[in-house]
Amino acid sequence: MNTMPEKIIIFDTTLRDGEQSPGATLNIDEKLTIAKQLARLGVDVIEAGFAFTSSGDFEAVSKIAQTVGTDNGPVICSLARARQDDINAAAAAIKPAAKGRIHTFIATSNIHLEHKLKKTKAEVLAIAREMVAYAKTFTTDVEFSPEDAGRSDPEFLYEVLEAVIAAGATTVNIPDTVGYTTPSEFGAIIKGIKDNVPNIDKAIISVHGHNDLGLAVANFLEAVKNGARQLECTINGIGERAGNAALEELVMALHVRRQYFNPFLGRPVDSEAPLTNIDTRQIYKTSRQVSNLTGMLVQPNKAIVGANAFAHESGIHQDGVLKNKLTYEIMDAQLIGLTENLIVLGKHSGRNAFRTRLKELGFELSETELNKAFVRFKEVADKKKEISDWDLEAIVNDEIQQAPDLFRLELVQVSCGDQARPTATVTLRTPEGEELTDAAIGTGPVDAVYKAINRVVDMPNQLIEFSVQSVTAGIDAIGEVTIRLQHQGRVYSGHAANTDIIVASAQAYVNAMNRLCYALQKNKEQQQVSRQ
Ligand code: KIV
Ligand code: ZN
């Protein structure tokens, strides 16, 4: 195995660490949709989940392994604690993949040993060694992470890494679990590992880091300069607390500044060869999809994929860009797949034109998904004369968003105005097929709709976030509503798009309620199983 590859390996953990963001919970079909898009994006490894944690996680990893883990597809990985039952679940879940990886971990910092694991260094060392050897009985591709490496005693870290590599680990991942290190410190940790772990040439050095101080991407780039060759990252940087290092930022930094990074990978300074396998033109689309499905909005000033990332507001900048783009732009928006928002279809466009344009935009839909999306397209085209690429994207993402269909919104009707008390009537179909109608008065039309839905679905919750964004400009624009609600400390998100923002608001709320309802059902099932 070449442990110093000429390209940086991109390990995407959106579906594992990213999904650990509060409220970002995805169902199996949504995970599969994202995994397919990650494969189109060209990631080398997909960490598809943590198979042991629930039957849903197991099934998602297994389905992704079956569907996306083809011969030419990415490596499919499952996380596992350094315990036999965890590793057994990971091994079974990744089995259908052509290339499967088990990623096992145990903490190595004094704080974690003393307060969390209540184990000695000798015990942790023995467990790490034994569990890597155990994982190795299932697959040749085993990754090991010393959790909280950023705060671990370096000498102990070297000892553990040497032992796990000897036991068969092919990748050793160095996590800055709490986002504590600074770039020069993190670079020095990687250099220390290269200099002090005698068998380090037998494994790839990977890095994983959280963004608590906003330093994750900078830390990773410093790690690359010191020998790291795999980067663990997520789309839009979602993840635990302040999130993980953002894939799009890492990839574009390595691309735009490749002349700076080339020498660190042993290449001539002016080599034009890409530093990763990522198809950068898929970045924007992947970002939108992950944001829509997880309900995690992208801040407008976010690097690379934020709405303002390529916008110029000041007169001086606009003047400069008109004269020559290079004055204020270091990369072309088309490089991340941000195409011009062309008007492409209208109400007379047929199914073939619809299918063809979606294909050009990189959507691969099943016949059933295409049928559903086409019906939605016709409804929208009746209200909105011209349908642009961005509208199409919103329609398709909305249609293939698979919030578990437990309650269905059948009707929403509001009356409001400066002389009227906002009143809403809603009809919902229950999972048992019963149609229930109720009405309520609220402080505004959305409040009235939500109160009416609450009268039908008795599931107390607190609305903690409500946001409306328009997909395009214009009075007939499609509005996208994203909401987050809280129930017993857990957050559930919902997203919907419609030319009528009241309908989108109602649908987003029903989607979030369905997620909540689904989670409660799953909890109940798990409690029943553990009682048996
Ligand atoms: O942040 C972390 O330490 C992790 C490990 C499991 C790799 O997510
Ligand atoms: Zn993490």
XYZ file of C-alpha atoms and ligand atoms in Angstrom:
541
model
C 0.000 0.000 0.000
C 1.247 3.465 -0.889
C 0.923 5.407 2.349
C 2.052 8.681 0.757
C -0.396 8.934 -2.162
C 0.045 11.848 -4.560
C -3.543 12.879 -3.985
C -5.295 13.756 -0.766
C -7.936 11.177 0.206
C -11.293 12.773 0.950
C -13.181 10.882 3.680
C -16.701 12.234 4.011
C -18.421 11.838 7.372
C -21.564 13.897 6.677
C -23.714 10.813 7.250
C -22.035 9.938 10.569
C -20.471 12.912 12.377
C -22.548 15.387 10.326
C -25.730 13.608 11.268
C -24.766 14.038 14.932
C -25.646 17.772 14.588
C -28.723 18.544 16.677
C -31.805 18.146 14.464
C -29.924 16.866 11.430
C -31.359 13.350 11.743
C -31.887 11.741 8.350
C -33.966 8.709 7.463
C -32.600 5.807 5.424
C -33.828 7.030 2.028
C -32.431 10.503 2.657
C -29.079 8.993 3.629
C -29.080 6.946 0.454
C -29.871 10.040 -1.639
C -26.948 11.901 -0.060
C -24.607 8.906 -0.408
C -25.350 8.724 -4.151
C -24.587 12.412 -4.488
C -21.345 12.021 -2.489
C -20.308 9.306 -4.933
C -21.021 11.701 -7.851
C -18.994 14.349 -6.043
C -16.091 11.882 -6.059
C -15.342 11.368 -2.372
C -12.960 8.457 -1.780
C -14.538 7.172 1.439
C -18.080 7.543 2.802
C -18.491 7.031 6.537
C -22.096 5.926 6.239
C -22.951 5.644 9.935
C -22.352 3.986 13.260
C -23.911 0.572 12.634
C -24.147 -0.596 16.252
C -26.097 2.394 17.565
C -29.522 1.528 16.111
C -31.249 -0.753 13.647
C -31.862 2.329 11.445
C -28.148 3.168 11.359
C -27.276 -0.446 10.597
C -29.781 -0.613 7.763
C -28.578 2.702 6.298
C -24.919 1.608 6.254
C -25.890 -1.726 4.745
C -28.107 -0.170 2.035
C -25.411 2.347 1.120
C -22.850 -0.470 0.993
C -25.139 -2.397 -1.390
C -26.105 0.497 -3.622
C -23.187 2.928 -3.635
C -20.321 0.630 -2.664
C -19.766 -0.708 -6.172
C -16.406 -1.751 -7.671
C -15.751 1.759 -8.983
C -17.538 3.491 -6.122
C -16.172 4.862 -2.863
C -15.027 2.809 0.122
C -17.955 2.398 2.536
C -17.057 2.723 6.185
C -18.843 2.199 9.495
C -17.710 3.590 12.826
C -17.370 1.195 15.796
C -16.211 1.644 19.360
C -13.291 -0.615 20.294
C -15.650 -3.383 21.406
C -16.427 -6.708 19.781
C -20.196 -6.211 19.486
C -19.693 -2.776 17.848
C -17.142 -4.199 15.419
C -19.413 -7.177 14.610
C -22.235 -4.786 13.651
C -19.902 -2.609 11.541
C -18.509 -5.677 9.751
C -21.967 -7.037 8.939
C -23.225 -3.647 7.729
C -20.329 -2.949 5.324
C -20.262 -6.524 4.007
C -22.194 -5.816 0.768
C -19.664 -3.147 -0.319
C -16.969 -3.976 -2.862
C -14.574 -2.012 -0.642
C -15.507 -1.843 3.043
C -13.739 -0.268 5.994
C -14.149 -0.593 9.761
C -13.238 2.555 11.683
C -12.710 1.765 15.347
C -11.829 4.200 18.109
C -11.002 4.602 21.782
C -9.996 7.737 23.660
C -6.350 8.318 24.620
C -6.327 11.644 26.502
C -5.825 11.641 30.274
C -9.125 13.498 30.738
C -11.071 10.814 28.839
C -9.194 7.912 30.448
C -9.784 9.197 33.943
C -13.332 10.548 33.726
C -15.017 8.707 30.857
C -13.367 5.322 30.407
C -11.998 4.917 33.959
C -9.158 2.853 32.489
C -5.378 2.947 32.730
C -3.117 3.675 29.766
C -2.004 0.023 29.719
C -5.646 -1.123 29.490
C -6.447 1.285 26.647
C -3.319 0.239 24.769
C -4.277 -3.441 25.056
C -7.904 -2.812 23.956
C -6.803 -0.734 20.944
C -4.358 -3.404 19.803
C -6.815 -6.304 20.317
C -9.767 -4.588 18.675
C -7.801 -3.559 15.584
C -6.650 -7.169 15.249
C -10.272 -8.280 15.695
C -11.547 -5.832 13.038
C -8.821 -7.099 10.739
C -10.442 -10.568 10.756
C -13.352 -9.032 8.792
C -11.642 -6.660 6.336
C -8.129 -5.672 5.302
C -9.101 -1.986 5.481
C -9.088 -0.933 9.144
C -8.889 2.612 10.460
C -8.088 3.447 14.065
C -8.732 6.742 15.880
C -7.273 7.706 19.272
C -10.184 9.933 20.291
C -9.158 13.341 21.701
C -5.675 12.903 20.205
C -5.327 16.703 20.188
C -5.169 16.676 24.020
C -3.390 13.327 24.451
C 0.071 12.822 25.905
C 2.233 12.598 22.729
C 4.385 9.720 24.044
C 1.293 7.627 24.788
C -0.162 8.559 21.385
C 2.983 7.302 19.616
C 2.866 4.060 21.603
C -0.797 3.410 20.746
C -0.285 4.228 17.062
C 2.708 1.918 16.794
C 0.713 -0.901 18.414
C -2.381 -0.522 16.200
C -0.315 -0.311 13.010
C 1.488 -3.491 14.062
C -1.969 -5.053 14.628
C -3.008 -4.170 11.080
C -4.472 -0.631 11.016
C -4.015 0.747 7.492
C -5.149 4.277 8.367
C -4.482 6.086 11.636
C -6.761 9.042 12.166
C -5.797 11.896 14.471
C -8.902 13.596 15.868
C -8.987 17.032 17.424
C -12.243 15.930 19.040
C -12.926 19.139 20.946
C -11.544 21.611 18.380
C -8.869 22.812 20.818
C -5.625 22.899 18.852
C -4.210 25.746 16.761
C -2.819 25.189 13.236
C 0.858 25.188 14.222
C 0.180 22.869 17.173
C -1.833 20.464 15.015
C 0.850 20.460 12.315
C 3.431 19.699 15.022
C 1.345 16.745 16.284
C 1.398 15.232 12.770
C 5.117 15.882 12.428
C 5.713 14.315 15.862
C 3.831 11.203 14.749
C 5.865 10.954 11.539
C 9.113 11.346 13.450
C 8.345 9.116 16.446
C 6.136 6.228 15.318
C 8.634 3.739 13.860
C 6.143 1.914 11.578
C 4.206 5.016 10.444
C 5.221 4.348 6.816
C 2.816 1.367 6.894
C -0.310 3.494 7.422
C -1.947 6.563 5.983
C -2.168 9.498 8.377
C -5.666 10.947 8.492
C -7.033 13.961 10.355
C -10.424 14.681 11.889
C -11.327 17.910 13.628
C -14.103 19.985 15.076
C -14.613 23.671 14.602
C -15.127 24.915 18.160
C -12.583 27.706 17.654
C -13.215 28.020 13.909
C -9.808 26.485 13.155
C -10.641 23.030 11.752
C -9.875 23.775 8.080
C -6.689 25.717 8.911
C -5.565 22.845 11.166
C -6.109 20.302 8.383
C -4.143 22.316 5.822
C -1.240 22.511 8.253
C -1.572 18.742 8.779
C -1.311 18.180 4.996
C 1.937 20.144 4.957
C 3.262 17.805 7.657
C 2.273 14.514 6.057
C -1.483 13.915 6.544
C -2.966 12.325 3.428
C -6.594 11.747 4.403
C -8.995 14.498 5.475
C -12.213 13.684 7.345
C -14.780 16.326 6.615
C -18.468 17.062 6.083
C -20.542 18.970 3.545
C -21.213 22.539 4.767
C -19.087 21.675 7.814
C -22.041 20.219 9.724
C -21.369 18.060 12.776
C -21.209 17.865 16.558
C -21.415 21.300 18.238
C -19.689 23.861 15.956
C -19.317 21.175 13.294
C -16.478 19.484 11.420
C -13.975 20.755 8.872
C -15.952 21.690 5.732
C -15.256 19.534 2.671
C -15.890 22.341 0.189
C -13.457 24.686 1.942
C -10.685 22.093 2.113
C -11.118 20.975 -1.483
C -11.250 24.498 -2.892
C -8.280 25.648 -0.774
C -6.257 22.734 -2.146
C -7.485 23.500 -5.660
C -7.153 27.279 -5.779
C -3.790 27.240 -3.939
C -2.393 24.094 -5.534
C 0.865 25.805 -6.425
C 1.378 26.444 -2.717
C 0.510 22.864 -1.694
C 2.136 20.953 -4.591
C 5.663 20.826 -3.101
C 4.323 19.332 0.159
C 3.055 16.404 -1.897
C 6.332 16.055 -3.766
C 5.043 17.597 -6.999
C 6.518 20.354 -9.158
C 5.208 23.754 -7.993
C 3.319 24.464 -11.208
C 1.717 21.028 -11.616
C -1.906 21.450 -12.713
C -2.886 17.899 -11.693
C -5.785 17.992 -9.205
C -4.899 17.376 -5.573
C -8.128 15.477 -4.838
C -10.538 13.259 -6.772
C -13.432 15.657 -6.154
C -15.487 16.880 -9.122
C -15.719 20.470 -7.893
C -18.684 21.208 -10.202
C -20.821 19.002 -7.926
C -20.030 21.015 -4.790
C -22.869 23.534 -4.883
C -25.509 20.945 -5.657
C -24.294 18.664 -2.855
C -24.303 21.565 -0.429
C -27.918 22.468 -1.303
C -29.053 18.886 -1.017
C -27.456 18.362 2.397
C -28.852 21.665 3.645
C -32.371 20.834 2.443
C -32.428 17.307 3.786
C -30.840 18.044 7.172
C -32.578 21.392 7.716
C -29.162 22.899 8.545
C -29.159 26.256 6.776
C -25.981 27.607 5.194
C -25.071 31.080 6.487
C -25.011 33.647 3.629
C -21.354 34.559 4.226
C -20.180 30.920 4.386
C -17.030 30.370 2.329
C -17.545 28.686 -1.082
C -21.273 27.798 -0.801
C -22.872 30.746 1.025
C -25.343 32.883 -0.955
C -22.946 35.839 -0.819
C -19.767 33.898 -1.584
C -19.667 35.187 -5.168
C -21.718 38.385 -4.751
C -20.126 41.833 -4.934
C -21.944 44.636 -3.181
C -19.608 47.614 -3.054
C -19.385 49.861 -6.102
C -15.584 49.649 -6.192
C -15.703 45.843 -6.242
C -18.465 45.719 -8.874
C -16.542 48.128 -11.071
C -13.365 46.059 -10.712
C -15.094 42.757 -11.474
C -16.751 44.229 -14.579
C -13.342 45.345 -15.828
C -11.662 42.051 -14.991
C -13.005 39.289 -12.734
C -9.543 38.621 -11.336
C -9.569 41.961 -9.502
C -11.789 40.625 -6.733
C -12.421 36.952 -7.520
C -9.985 34.156 -6.758
C -12.156 31.431 -8.273
C -14.898 31.157 -10.845
C -18.387 30.378 -9.515
C -18.794 27.808 -12.293
C -15.986 25.800 -10.728
C -18.292 24.791 -7.862
C -21.218 24.195 -10.247
C -22.924 27.502 -9.634
C -24.373 27.864 -13.101
C -26.158 30.906 -14.372
C -29.771 30.715 -13.340
C -31.160 30.085 -16.814
C -34.860 30.055 -17.546
C -35.259 26.610 -18.972
C -38.788 25.297 -18.836
C -42.381 26.511 -18.849
C -45.875 25.147 -18.462
C -45.877 23.621 -21.947
C -42.639 21.734 -21.433
C -43.149 18.016 -21.649
C -41.901 15.116 -19.639
C -38.926 14.531 -21.946
C -37.648 18.097 -21.656
C -38.088 17.835 -17.888
C -36.206 14.538 -17.691
C -33.418 15.789 -19.988
C -32.821 18.994 -18.036
C -32.748 17.128 -14.739
C -30.196 14.766 -16.174
C -28.082 17.706 -17.347
C -28.266 19.078 -13.803
C -26.954 15.747 -12.512
C -30.162 14.353 -10.970
C -30.633 10.643 -11.452
C -34.192 9.856 -10.449
C -36.001 6.540 -10.423
C -39.164 6.348 -12.581
C -41.365 6.794 -9.477
C -39.369 9.807 -8.271
C -39.479 11.308 -11.760
C -43.271 10.873 -11.912
C -43.737 12.548 -8.531
C -41.385 15.387 -9.440
C -43.105 15.902 -12.815
C -46.529 16.266 -11.178
C -45.028 18.886 -8.822
C -43.330 20.626 -11.749
C -46.670 20.939 -13.581
C -48.349 22.356 -10.471
C -45.586 24.933 -10.073
C -45.522 25.762 -13.795
C -49.249 26.548 -13.631
C -48.522 29.253 -11.071
C -45.100 30.402 -12.212
C -44.599 31.091 -15.906
C -40.895 30.444 -16.185
C -39.073 27.681 -14.359
C -35.334 28.128 -13.849
C -32.621 25.614 -12.956
C -32.773 26.718 -9.326
C -36.549 26.214 -9.252
C -36.090 22.732 -10.709
C -33.547 21.923 -8.058
C -35.922 23.090 -5.306
C -38.814 21.069 -6.756
C -36.787 17.890 -7.061
C -35.109 18.186 -3.672
C -38.500 18.795 -2.111
C -40.137 15.876 -3.879
C -37.423 13.366 -3.130
C -37.125 14.545 0.441
C -38.423 11.548 2.255
C -39.674 12.805 5.592
C -41.391 9.639 6.792
C -44.924 9.884 5.467
C -46.845 9.369 8.688
C -49.192 12.365 8.649
C -50.099 13.840 5.274
C -51.151 17.399 4.703
C -54.337 17.267 2.615
C -55.543 20.853 2.865
C -54.498 24.191 4.275
C -56.576 27.304 4.053
C -56.044 30.663 5.756
C -57.805 33.951 6.039
C -55.895 36.992 7.247
C -55.393 40.690 6.646
C -55.210 43.925 8.598
C -58.929 43.770 9.489
C -59.156 40.013 10.032
C -58.078 37.683 12.799
C -55.649 35.212 11.201
C -57.551 31.937 11.002
C -56.432 28.617 9.536
C -58.145 25.360 8.677
C -56.089 22.233 8.056
C -56.915 18.684 7.069
C -54.391 15.942 7.813
C -54.506 12.267 6.922
C -53.340 10.144 9.854
C -51.001 7.136 9.425
C -54.147 4.975 9.800
C -55.801 6.748 6.847
C -58.303 8.828 8.794
C -58.897 12.425 7.649
C -58.989 14.956 10.486
C -59.839 18.626 10.142
C -59.451 21.406 12.671
C -59.119 25.192 12.770
C -57.399 27.791 14.942
C -56.806 31.505 15.331
C -53.214 32.767 15.646
C -51.120 35.912 15.824
C -50.427 35.562 12.095
C -51.290 33.075 9.328
C -48.335 30.742 10.024
C -49.045 30.746 13.743
C -52.701 29.954 13.017
C -51.713 27.063 10.720
C -49.314 25.633 13.306
C -51.915 25.923 16.055
C -54.469 24.138 13.848
C -51.964 21.337 13.117
C -51.247 21.046 16.857
C -54.954 20.525 17.474
C -54.909 17.559 15.074
C -51.553 16.049 16.062
C -51.159 15.940 19.804
C -47.368 16.091 20.101
C -46.245 18.982 22.325
C -43.171 20.731 20.951
C -41.465 24.071 20.852
C -40.751 25.831 17.564
C -37.158 27.058 17.883
C -36.376 28.210 14.352
C -38.401 29.314 11.355
C -36.835 30.588 8.165
C -38.143 31.501 4.711
C -35.856 31.948 1.734
C -36.806 32.590 -1.848
C -35.214 30.393 -4.489
C -35.190 33.098 -7.158
C -36.144 36.757 -7.358
C -39.643 37.818 -8.492
C -43.138 37.983 -7.107
C -43.894 34.404 -8.198
C -40.715 32.906 -6.691
C -40.712 29.551 -4.953
C -40.284 29.988 -1.210
C -38.341 27.486 0.858
C -39.267 27.122 4.508
C -36.976 25.428 7.009
C -38.043 24.901 10.604
C -36.604 23.287 13.695
C -38.663 22.170 16.630
C -37.717 20.728 19.988
C -39.300 17.876 21.909
C -37.839 16.598 25.198
C -34.464 18.240 24.457
C -34.105 16.791 20.941
C -34.309 18.858 17.780
C -36.202 17.827 14.626
C -36.092 19.722 11.343
C -38.496 20.073 8.438
C -38.098 21.650 5.019
C -40.541 22.330 2.168
C -40.762 24.444 -0.981
C -43.824 25.967 -2.619
C -44.857 29.100 -4.487
C -47.230 29.688 -1.550
C -45.162 30.200 1.593
C -48.075 29.381 3.895
C -48.400 25.971 2.235
C -44.595 25.538 2.426
C -44.716 26.496 6.135
C -47.489 23.968 6.833
C -45.680 21.217 4.914
C -42.332 21.938 6.640
C -44.084 21.676 10.026
C -45.775 18.382 9.097
C -42.403 17.043 7.858
C -40.758 17.919 11.185
C -43.664 16.407 13.150
C -43.335 13.226 11.082
C -39.648 13.025 11.961
C -40.503 13.478 15.632
C -43.272 10.894 15.422
C -40.958 8.426 13.625
C -38.237 8.878 16.278
C -40.768 8.253 19.071
C -41.980 5.083 17.332
C -38.390 3.837 16.879
C -37.588 4.534 20.556
C -40.645 2.568 21.606
C -39.645 -0.369 19.370
C -36.109 -0.342 20.769
C -37.380 -0.268 24.356
C -39.627 -3.251 23.608
C -36.710 -5.192 22.089
C -34.406 -4.449 25.039
C -37.146 -5.561 27.487
C -37.473 -8.964 25.719
O -14.449 13.714 16.935
C -14.020 12.553 17.081
O -13.083 12.279 17.826
C -14.693 11.497 16.335
C -14.016 10.160 16.347
C -14.980 9.045 16.532
C -13.194 10.006 15.098
O -15.686 11.731 15.697
Zn -15.875 13.930 15.329
